[in-house]
Amino acid sequence: MRALITRPRAEAEALAALLGERGIEAVIEPLIEIAHDVAAVPDLSGVQAILCTSANGVRALARASSERKLPLFAVGDATAARARSEGFLRVESAAGDVDDLAYLVAQRLKPQAGRLLHVAGSAVAGDLAAVLAAEGFTVERAVLYDASPAVSLTAMTAQSIAGGEFAFALFFSPRTAAVFARLAEEAGVEAGLRSTVAVSISAAADAMLADLPFRDRVIAAAPTQAALVISIERLVRQPA
């Protein structure tokens, strides 16, 4: 049983290990390439807290600044775990999506205590700043990395898709799913997806796959890697 993981390699490797423990061979095909802006140094003066909506943002921040004491609010548990592993001392997880993060911040912080810094890439999902601005917060975005889409599927992955070799294809963002849909069409391998179940972390990601002939499409119960893995476990237990 094989699964295609489309997220950036740094996150994909840990997920591949989890799937391996469940008897699923993972093939990593990063459809977004992460490049850190080595010259970027965020201005943390007057910042009461840092907001991170991805583990990539945490990695970029850790490379750009030695600051580890400011409170860091993470969108989910995986991002929070990465922050703790990078040495950040005061980390809270919203265990969800951007709206959950905004809600957590609004509950924990006060607008008058200082501005918030959203560490992000060149492309972001949702409008965290607008949601928090409605609550009176000032949010600035620090772009510390670039997330560039892949220009094509690798030959090996395209061949595997065409041959119907994947039981599952995993998608962690609308952008990645949209890139996959475009590249699969360009490679002419869509027909091979009839034996594959697409498992997406959100309805927004799933919507990008609507025109592809997957055997089935499943959305995780929550926008987290843990929930996505649980979805796969349930699919594996289903009778053939």
Short mmCIF file of C-alpha atoms in Angstrom, two decimals:
data_model
loop_
_atom_site.label_atom_id
_atom_site.label_comp_id
_atom_site.label_asym_id
_atom_site.label_seq_id
_atom_site.Cartn_x
_atom_site.Cartn_y
_atom_site.Cartn_z
CA MET A 1 0.00 0.00 0.00
CA ARG A 2 1.49 3.33 -1.10
CA ALA A 3 0.69 6.96 -0.35
CA LEU A 4 1.76 10.10 -2.19
CA ILE A 5 2.74 13.00 0.09
CA THR A 6 2.70 16.37 -1.67
CA ARG A 7 3.86 18.70 1.09
CA PRO A 8 7.36 20.21 1.48
CA ARG A 9 10.02 17.64 2.32
CA ALA A 10 10.77 18.85 5.86
CA GLU A 11 7.21 18.10 7.00
CA ALA A 12 6.75 15.15 4.64
CA GLU A 13 9.58 13.09 6.12
CA ALA A 14 8.01 12.97 9.59
CA LEU A 15 4.65 12.04 8.07
CA ALA A 16 6.29 9.34 5.95
CA ALA A 17 7.68 7.80 9.13
CA LEU A 18 4.20 7.77 10.71
CA LEU A 19 2.73 6.07 7.66
CA GLY A 20 5.57 3.56 7.59
CA GLU A 21 4.66 2.51 11.12
CA ARG A 22 1.21 1.71 9.74
CA GLY A 23 2.49 -0.40 6.87
CA ILE A 24 2.08 2.28 4.22
CA GLU A 25 4.98 3.10 1.92
CA ALA A 26 5.20 6.87 1.42
CA VAL A 27 6.45 8.58 -1.72
CA ILE A 28 7.41 12.22 -1.14
CA GLU A 29 6.74 14.57 -4.03
CA PRO A 30 7.11 18.16 -2.73
CA LEU A 31 4.92 20.42 -4.85
CA ILE A 32 6.04 23.54 -3.02
CA GLU A 33 9.72 24.40 -2.67
CA ILE A 34 10.73 26.45 0.38
CA ALA A 35 13.55 28.99 0.13
CA HIS A 36 14.45 31.06 3.18
CA ASP A 37 15.24 34.75 2.81
CA VAL A 38 18.62 34.76 4.52
CA ALA A 39 18.73 38.57 4.50
CA ALA A 40 15.40 39.04 6.25
CA VAL A 41 15.60 40.11 9.90
CA PRO A 42 12.23 40.73 11.56
CA ASP A 43 11.74 43.86 13.64
CA LEU A 44 10.60 42.62 17.05
CA SER A 45 10.59 45.95 18.86
CA GLY A 46 7.21 46.57 20.46
CA VAL A 47 5.95 43.12 19.51
CA GLN A 48 3.90 41.39 22.21
CA ALA A 49 3.65 38.04 20.41
CA ILE A 50 4.60 36.18 17.26
CA LEU A 51 2.06 34.32 15.14
CA CYS A 52 3.11 31.34 13.02
CA THR A 53 0.80 29.66 10.55
CA SER A 54 3.23 26.97 9.41
CA ALA A 55 6.27 25.03 10.54
CA ASN A 56 8.12 26.63 7.64
CA GLY A 57 7.50 30.01 9.22
CA VAL A 58 8.93 28.77 12.50
CA ARG A 59 12.05 27.46 10.77
CA ALA A 60 12.52 30.73 8.93
CA LEU A 61 12.09 32.75 12.12
CA ALA A 62 14.56 30.57 14.00
CA ARG A 63 17.14 31.22 11.28
CA ALA A 64 16.45 34.96 11.12
CA SER A 65 16.39 35.79 14.83
CA SER A 66 17.88 34.53 18.09
CA GLU A 67 14.82 35.72 20.05
CA ARG A 68 13.16 32.82 21.86
CA LYS A 69 11.35 34.42 24.82
CA LEU A 70 8.46 36.22 23.12
CA PRO A 71 5.16 34.34 23.22
CA LEU A 72 4.60 32.37 20.02
CA PHE A 73 1.12 31.35 18.94
CA ALA A 74 1.03 28.48 16.44
CA VAL A 75 -1.83 27.53 14.15
CA GLY A 76 -1.57 23.84 15.01
CA ASP A 77 0.20 21.23 17.06
CA ALA A 78 2.81 20.40 14.41
CA THR A 79 3.79 24.05 14.11
CA ALA A 80 3.88 24.35 17.89
CA ALA A 81 6.08 21.25 18.16
CA ARG A 82 8.50 22.73 15.64
CA ALA A 83 8.62 25.96 17.66
CA ARG A 84 9.45 24.10 20.85
CA SER A 85 12.14 22.08 19.08
CA GLU A 86 13.68 25.35 17.85
CA GLY A 87 13.94 26.56 21.44
CA PHE A 88 10.98 28.92 21.74
CA LEU A 89 10.00 29.00 25.38
CA ARG A 90 6.39 30.24 25.41
CA VAL A 91 4.41 28.38 22.78
CA GLU A 92 0.65 27.91 22.48
CA SER A 93 -1.17 25.92 19.82
CA ALA A 94 -4.56 26.79 18.37
CA ALA A 95 -4.87 23.15 17.25
CA GLY A 96 -6.74 24.15 14.14
CA ASP A 97 -6.77 26.67 11.31
CA VAL A 98 -6.23 30.40 10.89
CA ASP A 99 -9.64 31.22 12.40
CA ASP A 100 -8.82 29.11 15.46
CA LEU A 101 -5.50 30.94 15.79
CA ALA A 102 -7.21 34.33 15.61
CA TYR A 103 -9.69 33.24 18.29
CA LEU A 104 -6.92 32.01 20.60
CA VAL A 105 -4.95 35.22 20.22
CA ALA A 106 -8.03 37.36 20.90
CA GLN A 107 -8.69 35.36 24.07
CA ARG A 108 -5.12 35.50 25.38
CA LEU A 109 -3.88 38.95 24.38
CA LYS A 110 -4.94 42.59 24.56
CA PRO A 111 -4.63 44.98 21.61
CA GLN A 112 -3.10 47.75 23.71
CA ALA A 113 -0.19 45.53 24.82
CA GLY A 114 1.61 45.88 21.50
CA ARG A 115 1.62 44.79 17.89
CA LEU A 116 1.60 41.22 16.64
CA LEU A 117 4.05 39.83 14.11
CA HIS A 118 2.78 37.22 11.67
CA VAL A 119 5.73 35.24 10.31
CA ALA A 120 4.78 33.95 6.89
CA GLY A 121 5.86 33.10 3.39
CA SER A 122 5.31 34.91 0.13
CA ALA A 123 1.88 33.26 -0.22
CA VAL A 124 -0.55 32.90 2.68
CA ALA A 125 -3.94 31.25 3.13
CA GLY A 126 -6.64 33.24 4.88
CA ASP A 127 -6.41 36.79 6.17
CA LEU A 128 -5.23 36.56 9.75
CA ALA A 129 -4.44 40.28 9.95
CA ALA A 130 -7.95 41.31 8.89
CA VAL A 131 -9.63 39.01 11.40
CA LEU A 132 -7.50 40.30 14.26
CA ALA A 133 -7.78 43.93 13.10
CA ALA A 134 -11.52 43.61 13.65
CA GLU A 135 -10.67 42.84 17.28
CA GLY A 136 -8.50 45.95 17.56
CA PHE A 137 -5.07 44.33 17.07
CA THR A 138 -2.30 45.64 14.87
CA VAL A 139 -0.77 42.78 12.87
CA GLU A 140 2.30 43.07 10.69
CA ARG A 141 3.42 40.34 8.31
CA ALA A 142 7.11 39.42 8.08
CA VAL A 143 7.82 37.52 4.87
CA LEU A 144 10.79 35.30 5.74
CA TYR A 145 10.58 32.63 3.06
CA ASP A 146 9.35 32.00 -0.45
CA ALA A 147 7.15 29.07 -1.37
CA SER A 148 7.49 28.31 -5.07
CA PRO A 149 5.33 25.72 -6.88
CA ALA A 150 6.91 22.78 -8.66
CA VAL A 151 7.00 23.10 -12.46
CA SER A 152 6.28 19.43 -13.15
CA LEU A 153 5.82 16.04 -11.52
CA THR A 154 8.95 13.92 -11.37
CA ALA A 155 9.02 11.19 -14.00
CA MET A 156 8.87 8.43 -11.40
CA THR A 157 5.84 9.90 -9.63
CA ALA A 158 4.04 10.56 -12.90
CA GLN A 159 4.64 6.94 -13.92
CA SER A 160 3.35 5.67 -10.57
CA ILE A 161 0.20 7.79 -10.82
CA ALA A 162 -0.44 6.66 -14.36
CA GLY A 163 -0.08 3.05 -13.27
CA GLY A 164 -2.61 3.46 -10.45
CA GLU A 165 -0.01 2.59 -7.83
CA PHE A 166 -1.13 4.96 -5.06
CA ALA A 167 -3.84 3.99 -2.60
CA PHE A 168 -3.80 7.51 -1.14
CA ALA A 169 -2.73 11.01 -2.14
CA LEU A 170 -2.39 13.49 0.73
CA PHE A 171 -2.97 17.24 0.49
CA PHE A 172 -2.24 19.83 3.16
CA SER A 173 -3.20 23.13 1.52
CA PRO A 174 -5.43 24.49 -1.25
CA ARG A 175 -2.36 25.78 -3.07
CA THR A 176 -0.62 22.43 -3.08
CA ALA A 177 -3.79 20.68 -4.23
CA ALA A 178 -4.22 23.20 -7.05
CA VAL A 179 -0.61 22.68 -8.14
CA PHE A 180 -1.14 18.92 -8.16
CA ALA A 181 -4.31 19.19 -10.23
CA ARG A 182 -2.53 21.32 -12.82
CA LEU A 183 0.58 19.14 -13.00
CA ALA A 184 -1.38 15.89 -13.18
CA GLU A 185 -3.35 17.28 -16.11
CA GLU A 186 -0.19 18.53 -17.84
CA ALA A 187 1.42 15.09 -17.41
CA GLY A 188 -1.70 13.37 -18.73
CA VAL A 189 -1.90 10.93 -15.80
CA GLU A 190 -5.36 11.74 -14.42
CA ALA A 191 -6.81 8.36 -15.38
CA GLY A 192 -4.45 6.62 -12.97
CA LEU A 193 -6.12 8.41 -10.06
CA ARG A 194 -9.22 6.21 -10.35
CA SER A 195 -7.62 3.80 -7.89
CA THR A 196 -6.53 6.55 -5.47
CA VAL A 197 -8.32 8.16 -2.52
CA ALA A 198 -7.48 11.84 -2.03
CA VAL A 199 -7.21 12.74 1.65
CA SER A 200 -7.20 16.48 2.34
CA ILE A 201 -6.62 18.49 5.50
CA SER A 202 -9.48 20.88 4.71
CA ALA A 203 -12.51 21.41 2.51
CA ALA A 204 -10.66 24.24 0.77
CA ALA A 205 -7.87 21.87 -0.24
CA ASP A 206 -10.35 19.21 -1.32
CA ALA A 207 -12.20 21.68 -3.54
CA MET A 208 -9.10 22.12 -5.70
CA LEU A 209 -9.28 18.42 -6.62
CA ALA A 210 -12.90 18.35 -7.79
CA ASP A 211 -12.09 17.90 -11.48
CA LEU A 212 -9.80 14.90 -10.98
CA PRO A 213 -11.21 11.35 -11.20
CA PHE A 214 -10.15 10.10 -7.77
CA ARG A 215 -11.78 6.90 -6.55
CA ASP A 216 -12.93 8.90 -3.53
CA ARG A 217 -12.13 12.14 -1.74
CA VAL A 218 -11.99 12.40 2.06
CA ILE A 219 -11.59 15.46 4.27
CA ALA A 220 -9.96 15.15 7.70
CA ALA A 221 -12.23 15.84 10.67
CA ALA A 222 -9.94 18.67 11.79
CA PRO A 223 -7.27 20.70 9.96
CA THR A 224 -4.37 18.83 11.55
CA GLN A 225 -1.92 16.14 10.50
CA ALA A 226 -3.13 13.92 13.33
CA ALA A 227 -6.70 14.07 12.04
CA LEU A 228 -5.53 13.32 8.52
CA VAL A 229 -3.62 10.25 9.71
CA ILE A 230 -6.73 9.06 11.56
CA SER A 231 -8.69 9.39 8.30
CA ILE A 232 -6.14 7.16 6.58
CA GLU A 233 -6.30 4.60 9.39
CA ARG A 234 -10.07 4.40 8.98
CA LEU A 235 -9.75 3.96 5.24
CA VAL A 236 -7.23 1.15 5.69
CA ARG A 237 -9.62 -0.68 8.03
CA GLN A 238 -12.50 -0.51 5.55
CA PRO A 239 -13.26 -3.81 3.77
CA ALA A 240 -12.13 -3.93 0.16
#
